[in-house]
mmCIF file of C-alpha atoms and ligand atoms in Angstrom:
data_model
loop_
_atom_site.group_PDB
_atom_site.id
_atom_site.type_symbol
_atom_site.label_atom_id
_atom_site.label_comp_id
_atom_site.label_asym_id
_atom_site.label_seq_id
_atom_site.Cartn_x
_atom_site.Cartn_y
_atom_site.Cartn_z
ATOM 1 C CA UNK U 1 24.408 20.294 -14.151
ATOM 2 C CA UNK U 2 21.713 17.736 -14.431
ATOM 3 C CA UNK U 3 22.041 14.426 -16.215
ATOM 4 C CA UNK U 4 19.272 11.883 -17.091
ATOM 5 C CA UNK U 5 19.591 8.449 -15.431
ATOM 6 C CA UNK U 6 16.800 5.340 -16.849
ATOM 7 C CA UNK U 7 16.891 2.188 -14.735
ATOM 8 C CA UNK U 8 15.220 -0.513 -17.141
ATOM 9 C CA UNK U 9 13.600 -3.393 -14.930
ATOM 10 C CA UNK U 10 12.149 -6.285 -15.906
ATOM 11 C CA UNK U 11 8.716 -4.567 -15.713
ATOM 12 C CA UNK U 12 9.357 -0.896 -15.271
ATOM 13 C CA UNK U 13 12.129 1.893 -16.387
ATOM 14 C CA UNK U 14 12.720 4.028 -13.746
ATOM 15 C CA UNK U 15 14.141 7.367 -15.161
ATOM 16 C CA UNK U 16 15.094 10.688 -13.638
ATOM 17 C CA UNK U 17 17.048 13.662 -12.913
ATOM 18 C CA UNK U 18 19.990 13.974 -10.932
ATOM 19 C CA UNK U 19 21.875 16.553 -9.721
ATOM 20 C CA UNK U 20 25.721 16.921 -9.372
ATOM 21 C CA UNK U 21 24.799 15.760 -5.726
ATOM 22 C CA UNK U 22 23.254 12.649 -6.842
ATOM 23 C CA UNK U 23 20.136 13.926 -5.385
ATOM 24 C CA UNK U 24 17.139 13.133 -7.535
ATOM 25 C CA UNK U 25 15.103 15.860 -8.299
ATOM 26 C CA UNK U 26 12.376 14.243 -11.251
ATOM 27 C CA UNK U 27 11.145 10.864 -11.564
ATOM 28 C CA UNK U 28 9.164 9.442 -14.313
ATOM 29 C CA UNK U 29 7.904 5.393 -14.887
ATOM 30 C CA UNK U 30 7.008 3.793 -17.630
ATOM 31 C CA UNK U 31 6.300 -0.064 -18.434
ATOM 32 C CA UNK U 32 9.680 -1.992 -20.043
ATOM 33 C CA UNK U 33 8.317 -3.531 -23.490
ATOM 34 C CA UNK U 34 9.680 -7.162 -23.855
ATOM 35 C CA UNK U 35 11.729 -7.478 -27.079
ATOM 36 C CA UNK U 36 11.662 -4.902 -29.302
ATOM 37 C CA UNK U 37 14.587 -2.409 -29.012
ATOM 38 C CA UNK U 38 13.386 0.177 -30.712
ATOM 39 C CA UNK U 39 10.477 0.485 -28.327
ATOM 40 C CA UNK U 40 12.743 0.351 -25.499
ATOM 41 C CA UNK U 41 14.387 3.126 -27.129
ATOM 42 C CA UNK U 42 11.001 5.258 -27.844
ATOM 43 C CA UNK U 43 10.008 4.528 -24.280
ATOM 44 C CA UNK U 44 13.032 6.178 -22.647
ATOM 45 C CA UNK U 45 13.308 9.449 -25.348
ATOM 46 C CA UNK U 46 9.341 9.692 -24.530
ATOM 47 C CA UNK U 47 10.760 9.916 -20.749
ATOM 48 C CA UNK U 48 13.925 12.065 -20.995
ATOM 49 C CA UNK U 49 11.052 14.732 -23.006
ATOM 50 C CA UNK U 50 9.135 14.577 -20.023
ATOM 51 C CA UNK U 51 12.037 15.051 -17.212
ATOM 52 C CA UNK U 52 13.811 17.828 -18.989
ATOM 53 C CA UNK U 53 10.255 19.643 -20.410
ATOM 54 C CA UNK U 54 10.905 23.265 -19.126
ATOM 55 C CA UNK U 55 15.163 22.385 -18.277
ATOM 56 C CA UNK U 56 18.187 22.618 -20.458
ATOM 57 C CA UNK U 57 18.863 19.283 -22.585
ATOM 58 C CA UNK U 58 21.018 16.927 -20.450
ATOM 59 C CA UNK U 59 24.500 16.612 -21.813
ATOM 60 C CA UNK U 60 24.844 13.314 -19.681
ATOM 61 C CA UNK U 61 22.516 10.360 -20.183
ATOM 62 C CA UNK U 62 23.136 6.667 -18.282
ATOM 63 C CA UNK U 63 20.979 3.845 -18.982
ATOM 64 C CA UNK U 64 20.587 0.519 -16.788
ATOM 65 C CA UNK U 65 20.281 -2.877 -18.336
ATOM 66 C CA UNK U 66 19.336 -6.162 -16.999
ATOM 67 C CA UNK U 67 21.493 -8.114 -18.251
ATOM 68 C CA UNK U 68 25.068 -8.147 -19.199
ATOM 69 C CA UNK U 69 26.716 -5.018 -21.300
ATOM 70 C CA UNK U 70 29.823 -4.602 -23.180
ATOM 71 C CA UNK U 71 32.030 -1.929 -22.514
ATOM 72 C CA UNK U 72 30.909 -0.243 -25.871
ATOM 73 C CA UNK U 73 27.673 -0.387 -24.819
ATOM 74 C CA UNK U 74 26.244 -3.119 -26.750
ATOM 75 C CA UNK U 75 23.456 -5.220 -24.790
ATOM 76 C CA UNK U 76 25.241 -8.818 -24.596
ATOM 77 C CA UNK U 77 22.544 -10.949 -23.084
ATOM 78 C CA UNK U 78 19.478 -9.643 -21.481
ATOM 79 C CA UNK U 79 17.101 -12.649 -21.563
ATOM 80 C CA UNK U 80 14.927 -10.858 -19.155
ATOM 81 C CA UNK U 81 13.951 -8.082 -21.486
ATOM 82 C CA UNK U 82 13.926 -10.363 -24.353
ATOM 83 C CA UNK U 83 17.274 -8.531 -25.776
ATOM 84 C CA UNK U 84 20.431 -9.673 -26.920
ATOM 85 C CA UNK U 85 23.166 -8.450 -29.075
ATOM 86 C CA UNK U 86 21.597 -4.839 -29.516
ATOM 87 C CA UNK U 87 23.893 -1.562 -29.950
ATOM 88 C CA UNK U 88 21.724 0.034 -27.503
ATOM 89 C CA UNK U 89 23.863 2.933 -26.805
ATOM 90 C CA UNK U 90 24.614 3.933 -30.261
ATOM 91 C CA UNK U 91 20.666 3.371 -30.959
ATOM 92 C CA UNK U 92 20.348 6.043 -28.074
ATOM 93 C CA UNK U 93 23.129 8.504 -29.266
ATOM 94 C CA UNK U 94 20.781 8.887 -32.239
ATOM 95 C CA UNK U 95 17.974 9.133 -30.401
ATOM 96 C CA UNK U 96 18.380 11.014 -27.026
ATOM 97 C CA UNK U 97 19.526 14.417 -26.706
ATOM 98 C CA UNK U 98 22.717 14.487 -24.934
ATOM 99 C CA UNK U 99 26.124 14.547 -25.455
ATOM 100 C CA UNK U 100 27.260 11.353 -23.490
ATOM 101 C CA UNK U 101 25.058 8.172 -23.647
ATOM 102 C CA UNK U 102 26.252 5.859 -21.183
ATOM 103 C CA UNK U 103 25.350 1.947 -20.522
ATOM 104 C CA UNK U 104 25.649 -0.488 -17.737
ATOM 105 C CA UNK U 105 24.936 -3.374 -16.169
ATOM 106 C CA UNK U 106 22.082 -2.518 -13.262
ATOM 107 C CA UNK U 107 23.836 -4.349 -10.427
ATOM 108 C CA UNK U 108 26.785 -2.678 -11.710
ATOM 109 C CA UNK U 109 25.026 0.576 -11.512
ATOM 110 C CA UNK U 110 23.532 -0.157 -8.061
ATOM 111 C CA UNK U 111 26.988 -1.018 -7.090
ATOM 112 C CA UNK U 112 28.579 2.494 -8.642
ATOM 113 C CA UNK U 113 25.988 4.464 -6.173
ATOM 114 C CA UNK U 114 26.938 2.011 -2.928
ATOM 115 C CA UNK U 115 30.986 3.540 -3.800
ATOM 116 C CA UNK U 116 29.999 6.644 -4.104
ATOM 117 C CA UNK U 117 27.488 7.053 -1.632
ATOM 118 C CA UNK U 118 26.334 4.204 0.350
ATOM 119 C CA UNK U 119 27.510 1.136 2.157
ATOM 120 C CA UNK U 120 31.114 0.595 -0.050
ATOM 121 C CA UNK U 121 32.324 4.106 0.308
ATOM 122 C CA UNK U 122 36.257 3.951 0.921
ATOM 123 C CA UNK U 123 36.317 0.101 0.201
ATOM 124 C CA UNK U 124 38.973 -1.798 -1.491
ATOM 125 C CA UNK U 125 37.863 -4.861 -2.140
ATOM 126 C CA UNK U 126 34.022 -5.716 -2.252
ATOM 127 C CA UNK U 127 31.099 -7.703 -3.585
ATOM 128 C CA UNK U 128 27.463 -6.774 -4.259
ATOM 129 C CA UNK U 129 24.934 -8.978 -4.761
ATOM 130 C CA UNK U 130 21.647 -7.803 -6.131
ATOM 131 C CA UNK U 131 18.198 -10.385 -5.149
ATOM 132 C CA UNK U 132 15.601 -9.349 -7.316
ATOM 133 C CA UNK U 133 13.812 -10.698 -10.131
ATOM 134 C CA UNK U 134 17.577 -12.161 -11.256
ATOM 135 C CA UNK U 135 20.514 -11.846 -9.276
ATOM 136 C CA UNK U 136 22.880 -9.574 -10.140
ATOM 137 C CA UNK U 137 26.803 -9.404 -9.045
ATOM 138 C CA UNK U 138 29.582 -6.530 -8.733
ATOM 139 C CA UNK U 139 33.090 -6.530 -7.457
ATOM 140 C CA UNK U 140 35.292 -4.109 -6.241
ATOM 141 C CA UNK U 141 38.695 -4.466 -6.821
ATOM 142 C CA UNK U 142 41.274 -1.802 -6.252
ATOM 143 C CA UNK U 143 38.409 0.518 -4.972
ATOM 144 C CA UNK U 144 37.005 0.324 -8.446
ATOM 145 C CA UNK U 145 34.639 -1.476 -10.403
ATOM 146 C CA UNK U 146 35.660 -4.731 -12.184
ATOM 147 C CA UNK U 147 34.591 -5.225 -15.613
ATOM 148 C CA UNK U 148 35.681 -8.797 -16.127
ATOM 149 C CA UNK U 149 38.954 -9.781 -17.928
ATOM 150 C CA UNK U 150 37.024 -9.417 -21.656
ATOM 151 C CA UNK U 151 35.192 -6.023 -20.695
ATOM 152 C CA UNK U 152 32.063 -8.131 -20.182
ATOM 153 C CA UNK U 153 31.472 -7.817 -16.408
ATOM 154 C CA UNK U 154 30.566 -10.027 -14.083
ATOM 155 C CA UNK U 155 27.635 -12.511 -13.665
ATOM 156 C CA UNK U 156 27.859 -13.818 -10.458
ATOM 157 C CA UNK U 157 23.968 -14.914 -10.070
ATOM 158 C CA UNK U 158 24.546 -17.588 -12.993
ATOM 159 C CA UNK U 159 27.395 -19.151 -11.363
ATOM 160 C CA UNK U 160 26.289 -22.692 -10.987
ATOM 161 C CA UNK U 161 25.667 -23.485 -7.281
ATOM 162 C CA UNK U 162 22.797 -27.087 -8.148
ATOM 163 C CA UNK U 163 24.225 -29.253 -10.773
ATOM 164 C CA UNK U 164 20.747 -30.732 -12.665
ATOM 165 C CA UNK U 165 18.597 -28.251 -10.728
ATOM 166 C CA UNK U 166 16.000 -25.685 -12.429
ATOM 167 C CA UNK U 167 16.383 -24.270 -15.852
ATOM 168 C CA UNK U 168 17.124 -20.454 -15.226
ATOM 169 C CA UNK U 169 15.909 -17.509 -17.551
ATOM 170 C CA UNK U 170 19.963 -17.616 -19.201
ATOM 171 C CA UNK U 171 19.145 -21.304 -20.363
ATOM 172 C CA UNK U 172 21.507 -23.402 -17.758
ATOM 173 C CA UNK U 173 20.594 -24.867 -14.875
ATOM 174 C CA UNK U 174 21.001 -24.873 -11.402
ATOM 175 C CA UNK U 175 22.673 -21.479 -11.174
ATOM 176 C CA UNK U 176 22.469 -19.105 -7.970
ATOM 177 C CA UNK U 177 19.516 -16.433 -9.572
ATOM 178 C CA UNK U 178 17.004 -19.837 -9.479
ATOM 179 C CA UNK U 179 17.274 -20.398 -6.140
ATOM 180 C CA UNK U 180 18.346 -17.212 -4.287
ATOM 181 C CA UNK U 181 16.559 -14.273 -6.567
ATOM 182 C CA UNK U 182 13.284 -12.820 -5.025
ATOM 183 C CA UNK U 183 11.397 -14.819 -8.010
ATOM 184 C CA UNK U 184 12.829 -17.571 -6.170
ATOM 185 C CA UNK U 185 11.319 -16.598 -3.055
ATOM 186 C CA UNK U 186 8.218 -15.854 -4.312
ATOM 187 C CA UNK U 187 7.893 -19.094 -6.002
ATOM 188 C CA UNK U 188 8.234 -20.675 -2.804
ATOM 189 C CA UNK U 189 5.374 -18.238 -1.065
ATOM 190 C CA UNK U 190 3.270 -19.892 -4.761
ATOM 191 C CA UNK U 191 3.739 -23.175 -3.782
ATOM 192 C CA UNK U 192 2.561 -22.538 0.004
ATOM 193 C CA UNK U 193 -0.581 -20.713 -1.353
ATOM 194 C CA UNK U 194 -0.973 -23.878 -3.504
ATOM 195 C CA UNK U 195 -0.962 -26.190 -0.728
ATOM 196 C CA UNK U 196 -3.217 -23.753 1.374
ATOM 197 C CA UNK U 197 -0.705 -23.483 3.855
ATOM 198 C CA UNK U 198 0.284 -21.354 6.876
ATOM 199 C CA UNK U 199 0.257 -17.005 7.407
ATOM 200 C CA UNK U 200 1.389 -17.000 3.636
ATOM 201 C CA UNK U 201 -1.886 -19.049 2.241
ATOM 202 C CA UNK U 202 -4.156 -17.253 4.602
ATOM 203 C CA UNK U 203 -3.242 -13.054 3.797
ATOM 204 C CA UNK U 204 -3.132 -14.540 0.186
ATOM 205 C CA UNK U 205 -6.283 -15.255 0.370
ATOM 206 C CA UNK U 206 -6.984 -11.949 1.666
ATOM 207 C CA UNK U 207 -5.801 -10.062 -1.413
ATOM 208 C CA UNK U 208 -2.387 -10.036 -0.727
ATOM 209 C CA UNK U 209 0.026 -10.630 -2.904
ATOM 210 C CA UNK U 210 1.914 -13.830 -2.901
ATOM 211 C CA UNK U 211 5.458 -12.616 -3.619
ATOM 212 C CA UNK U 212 9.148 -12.364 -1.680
ATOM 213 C CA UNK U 213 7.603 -9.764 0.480
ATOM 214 C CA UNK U 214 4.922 -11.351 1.467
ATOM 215 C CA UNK U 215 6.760 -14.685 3.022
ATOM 216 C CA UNK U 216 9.410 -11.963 3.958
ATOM 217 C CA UNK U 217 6.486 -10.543 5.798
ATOM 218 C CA UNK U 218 4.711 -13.651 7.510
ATOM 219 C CA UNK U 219 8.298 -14.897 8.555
ATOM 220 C CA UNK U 220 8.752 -11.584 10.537
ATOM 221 C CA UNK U 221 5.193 -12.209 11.913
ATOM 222 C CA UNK U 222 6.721 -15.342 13.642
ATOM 223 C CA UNK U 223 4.724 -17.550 10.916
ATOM 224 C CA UNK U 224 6.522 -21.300 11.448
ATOM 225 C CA UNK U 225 6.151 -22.458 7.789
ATOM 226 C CA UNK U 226 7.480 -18.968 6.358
ATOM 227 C CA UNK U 227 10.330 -18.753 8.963
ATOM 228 C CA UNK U 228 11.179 -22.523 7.297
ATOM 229 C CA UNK U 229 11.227 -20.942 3.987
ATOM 230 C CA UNK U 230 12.979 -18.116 4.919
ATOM 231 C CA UNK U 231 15.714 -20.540 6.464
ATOM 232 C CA UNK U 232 16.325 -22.684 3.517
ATOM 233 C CA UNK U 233 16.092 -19.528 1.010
ATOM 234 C CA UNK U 234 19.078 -17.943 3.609
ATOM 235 C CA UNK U 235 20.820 -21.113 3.524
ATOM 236 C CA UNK U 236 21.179 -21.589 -0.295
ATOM 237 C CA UNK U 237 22.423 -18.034 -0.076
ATOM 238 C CA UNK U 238 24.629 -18.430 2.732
ATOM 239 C CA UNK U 239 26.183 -21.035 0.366
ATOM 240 C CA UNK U 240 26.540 -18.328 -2.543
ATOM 241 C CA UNK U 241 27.616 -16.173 -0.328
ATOM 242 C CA UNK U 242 30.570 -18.059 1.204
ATOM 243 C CA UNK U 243 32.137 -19.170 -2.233
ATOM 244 C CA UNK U 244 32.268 -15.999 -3.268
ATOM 245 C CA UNK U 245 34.319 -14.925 0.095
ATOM 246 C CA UNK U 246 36.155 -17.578 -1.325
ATOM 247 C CA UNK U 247 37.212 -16.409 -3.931
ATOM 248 C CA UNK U 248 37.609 -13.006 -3.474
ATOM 249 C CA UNK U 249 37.556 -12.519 0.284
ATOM 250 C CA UNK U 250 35.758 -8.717 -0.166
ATOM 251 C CA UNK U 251 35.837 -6.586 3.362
ATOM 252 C CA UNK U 252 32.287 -5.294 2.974
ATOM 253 C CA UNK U 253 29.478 -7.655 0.828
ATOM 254 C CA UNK U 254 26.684 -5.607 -0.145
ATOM 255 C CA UNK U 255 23.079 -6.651 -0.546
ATOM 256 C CA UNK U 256 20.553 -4.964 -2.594
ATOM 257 C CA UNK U 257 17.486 -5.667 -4.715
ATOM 258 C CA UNK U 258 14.047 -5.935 -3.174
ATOM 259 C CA UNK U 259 15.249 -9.064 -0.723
ATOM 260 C CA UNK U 260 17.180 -6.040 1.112
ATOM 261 C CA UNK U 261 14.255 -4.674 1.891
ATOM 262 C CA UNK U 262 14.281 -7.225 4.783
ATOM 263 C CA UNK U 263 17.394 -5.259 6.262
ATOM 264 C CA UNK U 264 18.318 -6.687 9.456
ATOM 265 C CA UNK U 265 16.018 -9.871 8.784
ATOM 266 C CA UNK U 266 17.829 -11.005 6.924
ATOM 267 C CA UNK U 267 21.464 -9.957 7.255
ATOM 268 C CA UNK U 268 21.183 -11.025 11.062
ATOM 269 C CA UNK U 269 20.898 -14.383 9.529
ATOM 270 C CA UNK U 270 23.647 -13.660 6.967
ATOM 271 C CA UNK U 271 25.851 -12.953 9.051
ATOM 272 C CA UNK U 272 24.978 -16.127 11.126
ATOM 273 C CA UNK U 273 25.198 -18.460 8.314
ATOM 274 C CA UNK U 274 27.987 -17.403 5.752
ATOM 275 C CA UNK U 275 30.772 -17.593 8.196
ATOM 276 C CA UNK U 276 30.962 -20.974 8.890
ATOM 277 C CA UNK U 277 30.104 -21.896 5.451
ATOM 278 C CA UNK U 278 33.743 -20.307 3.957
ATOM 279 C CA UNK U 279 37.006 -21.685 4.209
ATOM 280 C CA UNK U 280 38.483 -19.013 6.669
ATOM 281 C CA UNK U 281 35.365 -19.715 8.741
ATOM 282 C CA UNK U 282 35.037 -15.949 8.835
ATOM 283 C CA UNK U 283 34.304 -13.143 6.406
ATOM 284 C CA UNK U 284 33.943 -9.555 5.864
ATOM 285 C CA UNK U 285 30.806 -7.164 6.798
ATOM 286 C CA UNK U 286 27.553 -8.447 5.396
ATOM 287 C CA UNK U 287 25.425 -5.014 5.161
ATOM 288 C CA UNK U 288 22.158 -4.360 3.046
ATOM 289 C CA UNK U 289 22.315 -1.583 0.369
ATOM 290 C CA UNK U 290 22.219 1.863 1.484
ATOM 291 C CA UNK U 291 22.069 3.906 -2.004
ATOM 292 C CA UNK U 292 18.032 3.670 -1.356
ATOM 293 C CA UNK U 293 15.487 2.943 -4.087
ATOM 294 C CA UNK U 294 16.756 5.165 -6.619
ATOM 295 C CA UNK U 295 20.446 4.006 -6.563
ATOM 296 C CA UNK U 296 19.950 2.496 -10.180
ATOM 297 C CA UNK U 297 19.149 5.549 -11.626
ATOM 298 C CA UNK U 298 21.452 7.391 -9.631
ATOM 299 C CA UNK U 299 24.364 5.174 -10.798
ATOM 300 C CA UNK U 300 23.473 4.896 -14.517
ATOM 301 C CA UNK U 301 24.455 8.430 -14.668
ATOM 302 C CA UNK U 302 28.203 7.951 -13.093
ATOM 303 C CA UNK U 303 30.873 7.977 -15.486
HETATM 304 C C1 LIG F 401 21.322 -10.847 -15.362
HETATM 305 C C2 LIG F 401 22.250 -9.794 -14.799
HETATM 306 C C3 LIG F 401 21.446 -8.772 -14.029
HETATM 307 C C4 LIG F 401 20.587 -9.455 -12.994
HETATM 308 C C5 LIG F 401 19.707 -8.481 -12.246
HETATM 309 C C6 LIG F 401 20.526 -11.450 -14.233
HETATM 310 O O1 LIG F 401 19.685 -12.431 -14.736
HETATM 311 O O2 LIG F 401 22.049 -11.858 -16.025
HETATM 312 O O3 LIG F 401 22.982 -9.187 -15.824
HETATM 313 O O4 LIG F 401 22.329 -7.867 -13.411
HETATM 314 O O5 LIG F 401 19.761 -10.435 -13.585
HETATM 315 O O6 LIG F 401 18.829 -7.832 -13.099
#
């Protein structure tokens, strides 16, 4: 049986099919409009037409947000979609055809596919960080997802790591998504292109684009001023990192979101750096995703 699974990113929803394999077998995109949530709505029944033109109607449905969900399915807080307090899964039990509409948390749905089919498979206890535009956070307690004491889930990229530090996108400052998300990174790359320096300045100014992938990029290249970026971006992390261990002290810690596109890049250094920084002076397996690209919409649809 084939559900429907939407992924809503800051910029794009990712929708598709997926089989009772989690295999993905359609996959539409469509731009994310920026607060309006009946739009949001229209966007993804304009999509779930499209994937199931020619199928059966989907009994199942999951949906990804941004931002934090309650367990009723009511959008808490999604700054980054301009979204807060919206019924969103009873506006899309109206809307959608299907049987089950269900809502999450993207990190927590990135987290859902990483149980059942990538890197926390048979783990107890573990933590998943997601770098992306924000920073997302899952646990793993008990070999199942935690949904935080008041069914609100966790937000482990606005814990507050730099007291009087940036303002972030959730209105505080100083917390973990302004300095470790891959906005974070690519404001650094900004600010190198700005002072027309170094590998990152240079292929900027050859059309690339200066984002997290780019300084990603140059630092692999061996580029000195990028490899110092990359170091104090790892280090802040590193510092997230280890409190969490801290506090939770997870076997496996998962990272996903575009940063973990750097694999090995940057968990080598990870792995290097957190350590030392906890209180055992040792922690768990530091691994990047391995759900793949499509692990949002994969886990949107897992009940
Ligand atoms: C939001 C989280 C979300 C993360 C990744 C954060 O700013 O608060 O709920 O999981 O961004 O999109």
């Amino acid at each position: 049986m084939l559900r429907m699974g939407f992924d809503i990113g800051g910029t794009t929803i990712k929708g598709g099919l997926v089989d009772d394999d989690l295999k993905l077998v359609s996959r539409v995109d469509r731009p994310t409009p920026f607060g309006d949530a009946g739009l949001l709505c229209d966007s993804i029944c304009a999509m779930a037409d499209e994937l199931t033109r020619g199928t059966d109607p989907c009994r199942i449905a999951g949906v990804t947000v941004p931002g934090s969900v309650s367990r009723d399915g009511e959008i808490i807080d999604a700054w980054n979609i301009g979204l807060r307090n919206i019924p969103i899964r009873r506006m899309l039990e109206e809307k959608l055809d299907a049987e089950t509409v269900i809502v999450k948390n993207d990190a927590d749905a990135a987290c859902c596919a990483e149980l059942r089919i990538g890197a926390l498979q048979g783990v107890k206890t573990g933590l998943m960080l997601t770098l992306g535009t924000g920073v997302g956070g899952s646990i793993i307690i008990d070999g199942k997802l935690f949904h935080g004491g008041l069914d609100r889930g966790t937000e482990l990229g606005h814990a507050m790591i730099n007291r009087g530090g940036a303002v972030c996108g959730c209105g505080h400052r100083g917390c973990i998504e302004t300095l470790c998300s891959a906005s974070a990174l690519k404001r650094l790359a900004q600010k190198a292109c700005q002072e027309r320096k170094g590998m990152i300045y240079s292929l900027s100014e050859r059309g690339e684009a200066h984002d997290a992938k780019l300084l990603i990029d140059c630092a692999r290249k061996g580029d000195s001023m990028a490899v110092q970026l990359f170091d104090e971006y790892t280090d802040v992390l590193s510092d997230a990192i280890a409190s969490f261990v801290n506090i939770l002290d997870p076997q496996v810690i998962v990272i996903g979101g575009g940063v973990s596109g750097a694999g090995d890049f940057l968990t080598e250094r990870l792995k290097a750096k957190v350590p030392p920084r906890t209180f055992f002076g040792s922690c768990g397996s530091i691994v990047a995703a391995q759900a793949g690209n499509d692990a949002g919409i994969i886990g949107a649809v897992m009940e």
